[in-house]
Structure formats: structure tokens, C-alpha cells
Amino acid sequence: MTQPNRVQDAGRINRSRPLTFTFNGRTFQGYEGDTVASALLANGIDIVGRSFKYARPRGIVAAGAEEPNAVLQLGASEAAQIPNVRATQQELYNGLECASTNGWPTVEFDVMAYLGKIGGGMMPPGFYNKTFMSPQSLWPTYEKYIRKAAGLGRASKQKDPDTYDHLNQHCDVLVVGGGAAGLAAALAAGEAGARVILADEQAEFGGALLHSNDWINEKPASNWVAETVARLRTMDNVQLLPYSTVNGYHDHNFLTIHQRQTDHLGETAPQGLTRQRLHRVRAGWVVLATGAHERPLVYANNDVPGCMIASAVSTYIRRYGVVPGNRLVVATTNDYAYQTAIDWANTGRQVVAVVDSRPDPDGELVAAAEKAGIRVIKGSVVYDVQGSKRVKSVSVARLSTTELSLAGSETTLDCDTVATSGGWSPVVHLSCHTGSRPVWDDDVIGFVPGPANQKQLLAGGIQGHYSIAECLAEGFSAGAQAATNAGFDKPTDLTVPKVHEPSVGKAMPLFYVPHKQPMTRAPKQFVDYQNDVTAASIDVATREGFEAIEHVKRYTALGFGTDQGKLGNINGMAITAQAVNKTIPETGTTVFRPNYTPVTFGAIAGRNARELFVPERYTAMHQWHVDNGAKFEDVGEWKRPWYYPKAGESMQDSLNREVLAVRNGVGMLDASTLGKIDIQGKDAREFLGRIYTNAWAKLAVGKCRYGLMCGEDGMVFDDGVTSCLGENHFLMTTTTGGAAHVLEWLELYHQTEWPELEVFFTSVTDHWATMTIGGPDSRKLLAELCDDIDLDKDAFKFMDWRQGTVAGVPARVFRISFTGELSYEINVQANFGMHVWKKLMEHGAKYGITPYGTETMHILRAEKGFIIVGQDTDSTLHPYDLGMGWAVAQQKPFSFVGKRGMSREDPTKANRKQLVGLLTKDPQKVLPEGAQAVADPKQAIPMTMLGHVTSSYYSATLGRSIAMGTIRGGLDRMGETVYYPMLDGSVVEAEICSPVFYDPKGDRQNV
Amino acid sequence: MLCIFCPHCGEYREEEEFSARGQAHIKRPEDPEACSDEEWGNYMFFRKNPKGLHHELWVHSAGCGKFFNMTRDTVSYEIKETYKIGEQPSVVAAEK
Ligand SMILES: [Zn+2]
């Protein structure tokens, strides 16, 4: 296997470690140290994908995070599929399999290319909005076709085999970027003694120094990198994070770092290792040393494979030993690209010419190139490219010195590679994340960070300072400053190294290269490769009235790809400015948002996945429920038994059996999950009176009372039974899901409104195991296990509680009932719960004791018309709407929470929705919960809706269906008929009635 | 994610431990029954939405459980100060 573009000896790759990989099913070879991009270029692969809109063949243009085209689908196995991997940032490993994301059926032959070629007219800017939005009903069809053809990568359909971590960290100084400036900053801050994190997205620290020709301290720059990294490694206070992208800069110097720990080792992590880690760092000070991205020039057909960024070509040659073509034309506006021509020539391949837009370039690199015999065409531009799957030649013409147009006749130069440089764009993204708008700098010819919003310093390329000497000096200075700002002494042992590098001449601002044809007639001049945005489409957008840059971006999709327009945004803004006759700063600034490069969902989720996604709460008797075949229901974080099916039973069979057991014998419910709040203090009783709607002044020790809790608007938000344990001591129960909210509600009023009240609240939910035994046999059963409480019906009455011993352990027994039956709620210390539960089951066997779950509880309480807050209420119903005015003590001296709210105009007006019972005309028909009531089922849509069904069940006790629901003015409409239209066109007829369907006098619970 | 100084704990802690509970210094009327519907409506529903300094009620929900006040810039998210319930802010927006 030959690698036709691999240069002998050059580069930092390890030639003794050849690696095999496949791309689009074909097998290739690369070396350890390659990226997928460098390996593809070494093998002469020109086309890596098809463009999104026009389906044009696309090749690799860059060598880093800014790459727009080489976005691949990675993974040999289905489980490890990774979409949208930038080939320029994915290190090669043996056995790597990747494929083009775009291109259907193949990248070489693409249906969409024909669509794209039929005419630019078919896909003008705003195409998707304009064309595919009508008729809207067809959008899903269009979308499916476009997605398949254009390709957007795909996630695995299987479970991710890897694990991911989060690591929360603090540091004094976080240095972002490990190039010259970043290394210097880390060294300075580290020497000062600060805790430093240095993060860089690449495998190796060094940035551009890794492919630099320049010298530091009389040695190649890469030697200084090696020495500095070695020195940093010896420092305990410095943490080096390679493969780590700082992808978000958030409030208060909180930054997220996406570390790809094993992505370079294989598609899944080796045994025992975590694939990726998200560092969540709170930094004292941040040094941004993020460098700059080279800007491509915008010229006709600038997307033909072979058109690359000049510095990327140098990177491939010098770092990876890959020369991505044979005959090079360089097109530039500045000195830097001359280095590319020199690097290319040094490989022995042909440099056809350097085409420089400046009439009189005079830098040292220009002289060096000319001295090396490279042809330099001055005052000229490459304005067009010939070729489709690879560059064949370029058209060159002189640039007018007075206006943005071509002058004179064209020359055609045969070549296969065009390396362009339109200057550099500082990587201001992270600074933008903090809300700081970047500002245009005419000297830099680019945006630099605006005033810092946070504890942030800058060094090197991000400020538009590109010489190594400046980067090192600014790095040392910023690192030292950050450390002293964080409270450390200035480092002493540091001298800025001596740098030998060529002096650089003045660059020329040029963003759009004019063509012989006007912009709208010229062949496509691409601004944003990934989203196929051309100069002409920006022009069209401005002519259609989208003049603000944010509007142009949204209309054309400029910068909305996974690359966030790292290459194209500045050129796009410049072209917009030109179209509307404004300067770039007048046109606006560009804003970048997190994340800098895409982050996997795995890294975002970390360990908060699968069984750790949401914590699960279990009661003390949970294992018994599992062992006895319970089906579980999630209530808040709790796993509650839902029902206990027996072999051969349908769910309804189980419910019928459980319901009848409670009504006729004895059943037992695990009620441990109800919220329990211990309330103590001399003002506890007063506090209860203020927070509940009913009266508490006279509740005696040993007694229990049901209470409703309302918001200041008068609407019910929780309910439960509160018991008086002592004169200044109460136990409040809340709904299972509302416990935390109620506790905070009590604290809110105590801390902010009535701090003078002496009262303390403690959550004791988990301290107690609660089992409810209910049914006519429950007293007999309890008597077998309790000999120190007088269970006589007159000694221990309904709504009393007693302290005693049950099954040999201390217990609080509450005679309360949510089923309407004789019922006892037994509370024991949680760790005795299982013991007591088992004893009750054992002794209850002779009565046919039946464990029941939440669903049976719901049916039993609905038979009695007891509400469930959150199911029968929805924060629009006050106690009177619920027919529970009996629970409101209007005469209480203190204006309790909710009192004033429920007396407002709206809560007191007629015809409010009110909770009522509903009996279907067909007793076997169970209304669906949520069904809407209407007075006239034949009314034209939209029908007048009167209310909805909140609870609906089949009641085995009554042998028919029962339901509760809201109806406008329902409490005054007893006996009237309402209709529930169903989805299938049928209508269910129901009669409004009292919600108490069973034992309306309450005889059964008072026996 | 904000870094918040809990005036009760006396420490900076991560925002994850706290919950925002809306505008601060909204006192429940002493005599609700004496309020008109409009006054009660204002107390219940009407809140400021300033661009700039805002006094907010927070609770250290996953920490000490205490409520406190915070003066925060709604543009920069800078926290000017946190202070206990019953105390008055020392940093306030200029009168317009
Ligand atoms: Zn606290």
C-alpha cells in the first residue's frame, strides 16, 4: 500500500507504527500520529463528502477545528457510531472505520449534484423557508428526502457501550490553548505557584510551533515546546489536559472542558477507562490563548477539491509529512502564505506561482520565496478555478488598484492545489460566550475580543498578534498577571526566550475576490462551505431587505453548521458590509455561543445516565413488594407498588380482587412515601392555623385533622392529615410528590413573613415506615399484634392516634382512613418496617389479608369521593370549587394563606368549574381521564367545553364505572346530563352526581 | 452557572445548590382583608423585570435550607451582594 503524497522523513508521525483504516469501505494505511485527514490526504483522497445544498464534491480544506467539509461518520460497530467527527481532529488508530456523512448513494456519484446543477435558481437563499414550507403538510416528506440526500450523520441505535465522567474542579489559572502563548502563560502562572490547568484540543501541546520553521533560543521551536512541556510536567500544581477542548465559557468564570480521553485509542474505550470526561471548572482567572484561524479567500469555484487554506497545507507538510498535491498555486493577501510555498518547494514538488493581491509586497518571506526561484505574481488574484473533482487550473488577473474589480486580461495557470490566505481571524469564541461583543480592528483586519466581562486575560493570536516573540512575551505576562491577580507572587525565574523569525510585511484587507462577471452571475463563490452559502446568496439576502448581519445569517444559514462558520463568518460579514455600503463594524459583530466544537451527549450526561439518571427511592418494605410480584408505579422519585397481579389475572382482575378484599376483609398498603414533617415549637399551632384553611386552635393531643393548603391565590396545592403529638408538637403529612415543596413553603413563610413565630420544621419522611391496614377485619388483626392500646371503638375513635407497641416495636397508630373503611395507619421506625409488615401478613393470613397498591387505593378513595391533589386539582380550583367549603374556617382571627385570594372577583363568580361525581349512562363504560364534557355533542367544532374528567375507574364494589371531573357550575347541576365526545366519534353520556359513591354517611369508618 | 455566597453558610457555593424564588422584598400585606382586589392582585402577581440591578429571593435548597436576598445584575449576571432576610440592600439601582 503506497501513500502517494507522503514525504520522506518529514513530520512528527511515527513511521515505525503503520496503521490500517477504511474510508467509505476502502482500506488505506497511515501512521501513528496522523489524523484521519492527514492520512486521507497522504493516500491522495480528494473527495471526502458532498456539499449540503448543491451536492458538490468537497475535499479537506483545513487542518483543525475549523474544518467545514471533512465531517465524517465514525465507527465499525453499530453501537459505536459517532456522527459529525472532524477528520482533522480525529487521531488515527488501527482499524478505524469512517465514511462520508454527505453523499447518497455515493460521494463519487450523487443524485443531489444533478439537482444542484439544474440551476442555482432552484435553490436560492431562503430556499427551505420559501419552497418547502408550502404546503406545510408535505414538510415531513421533503425533510426525509433532504436529510437522506444531504446527510447529517446519524447516532447509534444501540446502547452506548462507553462510560463518561464529570469532574468538578477549581483552579487559580485556567489557560486555554497550548500554543506558544498558552505554554508561556501556563509556565509563568505555574512558576508563581498558582494551581494551573492548561487545556489544548490537540494530542500534542505546541500549536503552530509544531510545524514552525522558526527558532527559539537557537533551537527549532518544537524543541522549546518539548522542554516547556517537560518542565510543566514536573510541577505538581499544573494539570496538563491534552485532547481537551474548552467548549464553553460561562458565568462567574465557570468553564467546561471536553476531554476526549480514549477517542485516539479506538472507537470504544479500553476496558476500565472512561471514554470522555467533562471538566466543570471554576477558575480564578482565565488566560485565553486560543490563537487564530486563517481565513480563506472567496473566489469562484473555491470549493473544488484541492482548494485549501495555506497554513493547513504547511501543517500537513511539516507536521504530518504529507504534501497534498503536485503543483501548487498560492493566493494570498499577506506574507504568511509565502511560507507555504517554501515548504511545498522543499518537498521537491512544483510551486507554479504565488499570486499576491498586494502590488508591492516587501516582507522577508517574500524575498526568501523569490530567492528560492518561486514565481511571484504581484497585484493579482486567483479569481476562478477550473476542475470539478480536483483543481485543474486557475484563472489569474490583475486587481484594480482603485476599486474592487479585475483589471487587464487573465492568465491560466495549470495546477492541482490552491492554497489561499486572506489573513487571520482571532479565535474570539470563548470571549463571546461571556457576552462580550468582539470589536473590529483595522490593523489586525479581524475581530478581537471586546472588553472582558469576567476575570479574563488574553495572550497571542486571539489579540491579532501573530509573531512567536509577541506570543511568548504576552503569554509570560498574562500568566504572571493571572497568578498575581489570584494572590500569588510574581514568578522570578523567567526570561522571555530569544526568537529568530522573519519580519512580516503589511497585509491587505481582501475578503471577496471579484470576478469578470458580477457577483450574481459569476460561478459560485463559497463563503460558508458547510452550509453552501455563496457570496451571491448574501447579496440576494441584502437585496431582499435582510441587512442586519443576524438577519443575513438566518436567511442564508451562514454560520449555522456544526463548524459555526469558523472559516466563513468574517468573509460573510465583509461581503454583507460591501453589499449595504457600510463598514464591517457598522454592519455588526458576530456572536459565538457554546459549544466551540460539538460535544457528545455522553460527555454532557456523564454518569447521570441509565440507573443513575434519576435517583430512586425505596420504602423499607420494597424488597417484599418485589418478591411478591408487585408492579411498580413512579410517584415522584419513589417506586410505589401499583398492584400485585396473581398468575392469570388481568390488571382489572387484580384491582377488583384487591378492592373487594379491603371492602370485605382486610387489605394492607405501604404508605411510607407520604411526606411527613415534624413541627415543633410554642407557636406551631398558630403557624398551622395560618397555613391551612381550617382551624387548629382546639385540636387536642391524640387527635388528627385533615387540612387543605392553598396558595395566596386561594387555590389548593396540597392536603393531608396533621396530628397533634403534644401541645407544641405536630406531625404533618403531605402528598407523596408534594413533600419537598410543602416543606419549603412552610420555611418560606416562617423565614420571610413570620420569623417571630417559634416553630421548627423537620422532614421525617424517611424515618418512618407506614403501613395502612383497612377493612372490617383490620381491628381484629391489629389486636393480635398490639396489647398496649385500647382498640375499643369508643376508646380509640376515628381521627384519633395512639402511641403503643405493634409486633413488639414502638409504634404510632393513627385511626384515619383514605378508603372509607375501618382503618389503621401504623408507623414504626423505618428499620422495623419489614418486620412489622411481615408479622401483619402472617397474622392476617387467616383473614385473607391482601396487599394492595396505589391503583386500588385510587379506586377506593374515588368510591368515597376523596380528592387527590394534582389529579383532581390543577391549581385553578379552590376549596369551594372542590365542594370542600367545610374545610375552610373563615372566622379564624388570622387571615390565613389563601383566604384573601379566594374572595377575589374571579374565584367568587358564578359558573366556575367545580368538582363533581359522574355516572355514565352505560355502567360498564369507563370514561377516559382527560375527556372533555360538552352540553351539546352535536355542536359544531370548536365545541363549548364545560370541564374534564379527572379520575375514572371501574368500581368492583359498586359493579359499575365511577368518575370525578370538573363541570362549569357543576355543584348546582346535580342530576343533569353531560356528554363526552370520544376520538372515534362516539359520545359517552354521563349524569352529574355527588362524588361520594359509596357509604355516603361514613358509617363504615366509624364502626 | 453562578457562584453564590450564602450569607448563612458564609461560603461560596455552586448555583446547583440554590433555587431562585423570584423578586425579593415583597411583603405580605399586614391586613389582607383590607386590601382591594387590585392591591391583592399587585401583591400576588405583579413583578419587576428590570434590565440591570434586581433584588431577588433565593434559597440554599440543597445546603442550609435558608432563604436570603441577592442583588444581581440581570445583564452581566454579576452578583453585587447577598444579604439575610430582614436586611436591606446596600447596592441599589439609581433612581430614574
Ligand atoms: Zn447556606
PDB file of C-alpha atoms and ligand atoms in Angstrom, chain B residues 6 8-9 60 64, ligand 1:
ATOM      1  CA  CYS B   6     -24.630  32.079  51.063  1.00  0.00           C
ATOM      2  CA  HIS B   8     -25.901  31.973  56.294  1.00  0.00           C
ATOM      3  CA  CYS B   9     -23.196  29.416  55.475  1.00  0.00           C
ATOM      4  CA  HIS B  60     -29.965  27.467  49.692  1.00  0.00           C
ATOM      5  CA  CYS B  64     -28.590  25.074  54.778  1.00  0.00           C
TER       6      CYS B  64
HETATM    7 ZN    ZN C   1     -26.370  28.241  53.140  1.00  0.00          ZN
END
